[in-house]
mmCIF file of C-alpha atoms in Angstrom:
data_model
loop_
_atom_site.group_PDB
_atom_site.id
_atom_site.type_symbol
_atom_site.label_atom_id
_atom_site.label_comp_id
_atom_site.label_asym_id
_atom_site.label_seq_id
_atom_site.Cartn_x
_atom_site.Cartn_y
_atom_site.Cartn_z
ATOM 1 C CA MET Y 1 -3.728 9.212 -0.437
ATOM 2 C CA ASN Y 2 -0.020 8.138 -0.730
ATOM 3 C CA ASP Y 3 1.897 11.404 0.389
ATOM 4 C CA PRO Y 4 5.533 10.693 0.917
ATOM 5 C CA GLN Y 5 6.186 11.085 4.676
ATOM 6 C CA PRO Y 6 9.285 12.304 6.392
ATOM 7 C CA VAL Y 7 11.915 9.702 7.470
ATOM 8 C CA TYR Y 8 13.738 9.819 10.594
ATOM 9 C CA GLU Y 9 17.025 7.964 10.713
ATOM 10 C CA PHE Y 10 20.332 7.825 12.537
ATOM 11 C CA ASP Y 11 23.592 5.997 12.701
ATOM 12 C CA ASP Y 12 23.424 3.771 15.468
ATOM 13 C CA VAL Y 13 26.435 4.166 17.881
ATOM 14 C CA GLU Y 14 27.536 0.979 19.836
ATOM 15 C CA ASN Y 15 29.975 2.650 22.416
ATOM 16 C CA HIS Y 16 29.333 6.209 23.437
ATOM 17 C CA ASP Y 17 31.926 8.738 24.808
ATOM 18 C CA ARG Y 18 31.483 8.876 28.519
ATOM 19 C CA LEU Y 19 32.590 12.495 28.931
ATOM 20 C CA THR Y 20 30.680 14.015 26.155
ATOM 21 C CA SER Y 21 27.658 12.062 27.418
ATOM 22 C CA PHE Y 22 28.089 13.329 31.041
ATOM 23 C CA PHE Y 23 28.012 16.969 29.933
ATOM 24 C CA ARG Y 24 25.575 16.495 27.066
ATOM 25 C CA LEU Y 25 22.942 18.838 28.455
ATOM 26 C CA ILE Y 26 25.539 21.534 28.845
ATOM 27 C CA LEU Y 27 26.825 20.796 25.246
ATOM 28 C CA VAL Y 28 23.359 20.974 23.872
ATOM 29 C CA ILE Y 29 22.368 24.354 25.347
ATOM 30 C CA PRO Y 30 23.570 26.619 22.511
ATOM 31 C CA HIS Y 31 21.957 24.137 19.892
ATOM 32 C CA ALA Y 32 18.768 24.067 21.902
ATOM 33 C CA ILE Y 33 18.799 28.082 21.832
ATOM 34 C CA TRP Y 34 19.550 28.162 18.209
ATOM 35 C CA ALA Y 35 16.801 25.366 17.371
ATOM 36 C CA ALA Y 36 14.021 27.341 19.522
ATOM 37 C CA LEU Y 37 14.830 30.564 17.724
ATOM 38 C CA TRP Y 38 14.719 28.906 14.471
ATOM 39 C CA GLY Y 39 11.592 27.019 15.250
ATOM 40 C CA PHE Y 40 9.863 30.209 16.311
ATOM 41 C CA ALA Y 41 10.571 31.629 12.944
ATOM 42 C CA ALA Y 42 9.396 28.358 11.285
ATOM 43 C CA GLN Y 43 6.255 28.673 13.257
ATOM 44 C CA LEU Y 44 5.625 32.121 11.713
ATOM 45 C CA ALA Y 45 6.367 30.684 8.353
ATOM 46 C CA VAL Y 46 3.946 27.834 8.750
ATOM 47 C CA VAL Y 47 1.220 30.433 9.349
ATOM 48 C CA LEU Y 48 2.174 32.332 6.164
ATOM 49 C CA ALA Y 49 2.239 29.049 4.250
ATOM 50 C CA TRP Y 50 -1.087 27.859 5.803
ATOM 51 C CA PHE Y 51 -2.669 31.183 4.235
ATOM 52 C CA ALA Y 52 -0.909 30.467 1.005
ATOM 53 C CA ILE Y 53 -2.123 26.948 0.768
ATOM 54 C CA LEU Y 54 -5.630 28.161 1.871
ATOM 55 C CA PHE Y 55 -5.807 30.628 -1.205
ATOM 56 C CA THR Y 56 -3.628 29.232 -3.763
ATOM 57 C CA GLY Y 57 -3.422 25.576 -2.973
ATOM 58 C CA ARG Y 58 0.567 25.736 -3.078
ATOM 59 C CA TYR Y 59 3.259 25.729 -0.316
ATOM 60 C CA PRO Y 60 5.754 28.516 -1.233
ATOM 61 C CA VAL Y 61 9.031 26.734 -2.013
ATOM 62 C CA GLY Y 62 11.055 29.087 -0.022
ATOM 63 C CA LEU Y 63 8.858 28.620 2.944
ATOM 64 C CA TYR Y 64 8.787 25.025 2.576
ATOM 65 C CA ARG Y 65 12.570 24.914 2.641
ATOM 66 C CA PHE Y 66 12.927 27.180 5.507
ATOM 67 C CA VAL Y 67 10.518 25.076 7.677
ATOM 68 C CA SER Y 68 12.071 21.705 6.730
ATOM 69 C CA GLY Y 69 15.462 23.024 7.445
ATOM 70 C CA ALA Y 70 14.209 23.999 10.821
ATOM 71 C CA HIS Y 71 12.760 20.518 11.280
ATOM 72 C CA ARG Y 72 15.899 18.964 10.245
ATOM 73 C CA TYR Y 73 18.097 20.911 12.614
ATOM 74 C CA ALA Y 74 15.674 20.231 15.483
ATOM 75 C CA ALA Y 75 15.892 16.496 14.630
ATOM 76 C CA ALA Y 76 19.636 16.567 14.774
ATOM 77 C CA VAL Y 77 19.702 18.466 18.052
ATOM 78 C CA GLY Y 78 17.076 16.109 19.492
ATOM 79 C CA GLY Y 79 19.248 13.194 18.565
ATOM 80 C CA PHE Y 80 22.382 14.543 19.980
ATOM 81 C CA ALA Y 81 20.313 15.600 23.212
ATOM 82 C CA MET Y 82 18.813 12.128 23.667
ATOM 83 C CA LEU Y 83 22.307 10.418 23.081
ATOM 84 C CA LEU Y 84 21.217 8.713 19.710
ATOM 85 C CA THR Y 85 24.727 10.221 18.552
ATOM 86 C CA ASP Y 86 28.031 11.465 20.126
ATOM 87 C CA ARG Y 87 28.489 13.897 17.027
ATOM 88 C CA SER Y 88 27.506 17.472 17.686
ATOM 89 C CA PRO Y 89 24.852 18.903 14.865
ATOM 90 C CA GLY Y 90 26.683 22.156 14.140
ATOM 91 C CA PHE Y 91 24.641 25.375 13.566
ATOM 92 C CA ARG Y 92 23.041 25.032 10.100
ATOM 93 C CA VAL Y 93 20.892 22.493 8.255
ATOM 94 C CA PRO Y 94 22.302 18.995 8.628
ATOM 95 C CA ALA Y 95 24.000 17.384 5.662
ATOM 96 C CA ASP Y 96 22.737 14.366 4.103
ATOM 97 C CA ASP Y 97 25.595 12.304 5.722
ATOM 98 C CA ALA Y 98 24.904 13.709 9.288
ATOM 99 C CA PRO Y 99 24.571 11.155 12.003
ATOM 100 C CA VAL Y 100 20.815 12.074 12.644
ATOM 101 C CA ARG Y 101 18.773 12.677 9.411
ATOM 102 C CA LEU Y 102 15.259 13.893 8.779
ATOM 103 C CA LEU Y 103 14.548 13.150 5.184
ATOM 104 C CA ILE Y 104 11.795 15.307 4.040
ATOM 105 C CA PRO Y 105 10.313 14.969 0.537
ATOM 106 C CA GLU Y 106 9.859 18.001 -1.837
ATOM 107 C CA PRO Y 107 6.568 19.913 -1.591
ATOM 108 C CA LYS Y 108 3.820 18.660 -3.447
ATOM 109 C CA ALA Y 109 2.694 20.498 -6.595
ATOM 110 C CA ARG Y 110 -1.027 21.088 -5.393
ATOM 111 C CA TYR Y 111 -2.136 20.809 -1.771
ATOM 112 C CA HIS Y 112 -5.917 20.238 -0.887
ATOM 113 C CA ARG Y 113 -7.257 23.688 0.252
ATOM 114 C CA GLY Y 114 -10.010 22.297 2.358
ATOM 115 C CA LEU Y 115 -7.874 19.896 4.367
ATOM 116 C CA ALA Y 116 -5.426 22.914 5.041
ATOM 117 C CA PHE Y 117 -8.429 24.661 6.611
ATOM 118 C CA PHE Y 118 -8.930 21.921 9.161
ATOM 119 C CA ARG Y 119 -5.507 20.522 9.562
ATOM 120 C CA VAL Y 120 -5.195 22.345 12.931
ATOM 121 C CA ILE Y 121 -8.356 20.485 14.356
ATOM 122 C CA VAL Y 122 -7.608 17.251 12.731
ATOM 123 C CA GLY Y 123 -4.015 17.258 14.188
ATOM 124 C CA ILE Y 124 -4.896 17.641 17.900
ATOM 125 C CA PRO Y 125 -4.830 13.609 18.467
ATOM 126 C CA VAL Y 126 -1.540 13.561 16.635
ATOM 127 C CA TYR Y 127 -0.110 16.434 18.774
ATOM 128 C CA LEU Y 128 -1.368 14.563 21.991
ATOM 129 C CA ILE Y 129 0.331 11.334 21.166
ATOM 130 C CA SER Y 130 3.436 13.300 20.408
ATOM 131 C CA THR Y 131 3.494 14.905 23.683
ATOM 132 C CA VAL Y 132 3.082 11.649 25.333
ATOM 133 C CA LEU Y 133 5.849 10.248 23.390
ATOM 134 C CA GLY Y 134 7.861 13.323 24.244
ATOM 135 C CA TYR Y 135 7.768 12.085 28.012
ATOM 136 C CA ALA Y 136 9.023 8.663 26.758
ATOM 137 C CA ILE Y 137 11.858 10.218 25.142
ATOM 138 C CA CYS Y 138 13.113 11.935 28.199
ATOM 139 C CA VAL Y 139 12.739 8.906 30.181
ATOM 140 C CA ALA Y 140 14.613 6.976 27.696
ATOM 141 C CA GLY Y 141 17.352 9.532 27.519
ATOM 142 C CA ILE Y 142 17.637 9.687 31.210
ATOM 143 C CA LEU Y 143 18.074 5.880 31.417
ATOM 144 C CA ASN Y 144 20.193 5.817 28.418
ATOM 145 C CA TRP Y 145 22.457 8.579 30.115
ATOM 146 C CA PHE Y 146 22.988 6.429 33.276
ATOM 147 C CA ALA Y 147 23.697 3.386 31.307
ATOM 148 C CA ILE Y 148 26.378 5.173 29.134
ATOM 149 C CA LEU Y 149 28.082 6.703 32.055
ATOM 150 C CA PHE Y 150 28.332 3.257 33.750
ATOM 151 C CA THR Y 151 28.801 0.986 31.088
ATOM 152 C CA GLY Y 152 29.925 3.146 28.064
ATOM 153 C CA ARG Y 153 26.944 1.569 26.156
ATOM 154 C CA ARG Y 154 23.288 2.338 26.140
ATOM 155 C CA PHE Y 155 20.261 0.215 26.262
ATOM 156 C CA ALA Y 156 18.982 -0.998 22.826
ATOM 157 C CA ASP Y 157 15.415 -1.174 23.960
ATOM 158 C CA PHE Y 158 15.639 2.493 25.331
ATOM 159 C CA GLN Y 159 17.462 3.518 22.241
ATOM 160 C CA ALA Y 160 14.622 2.025 20.015
ATOM 161 C CA LEU Y 161 12.161 3.611 22.191
ATOM 162 C CA ALA Y 162 13.713 7.124 21.615
ATOM 163 C CA ALA Y 163 14.057 6.584 18.065
ATOM 164 C CA LEU Y 164 10.445 5.576 17.655
ATOM 165 C CA ALA Y 165 9.294 8.659 19.809
ATOM 166 C CA MET Y 166 11.631 11.038 17.769
ATOM 167 C CA SER Y 167 10.449 9.611 14.446
ATOM 168 C CA TYR Y 168 6.807 10.170 15.498
ATOM 169 C CA ALA Y 169 7.365 13.565 16.805
ATOM 170 C CA GLN Y 170 9.211 14.689 13.694
ATOM 171 C CA ARG Y 171 6.162 13.188 11.362
ATOM 172 C CA ALA Y 172 3.705 14.997 13.757
ATOM 173 C CA ASN Y 173 5.497 18.409 13.320
#
């Protein structure tokens, strides 16, 4: 089963702005609120889509685009919050040239209805790993925050850890 997977990528920034990095948690608050509201609505859309897939074998295109837009926005906000970029994500679905991108393939023509039924159970280990990696993202973000404040540069290894964890989290979602 070779399903195309989402691809998480970002433009690597060598030197970061110390001032915006210092205030990053404050700057990200409105984006985090918007991402949370959009994410809540996307969760409701996922439940509707689950029933649609279960009964028809198709993911409604409108719901798919709404949910993928929410994931793309959350990825951009997460990348901004975790210092992968200095550019604020704005308040809409990021463009293809945004500094943090989540490339999501188009929906498949047909989905396996039986797999959709058990998706929640099968996904439990994936979400557990994603949760552990979420803590790794936070640790890497904090260490990079201090590195940027004192040197203007981030640690490449912590940047790679944050990128790996963000990529896995986006695929899990």
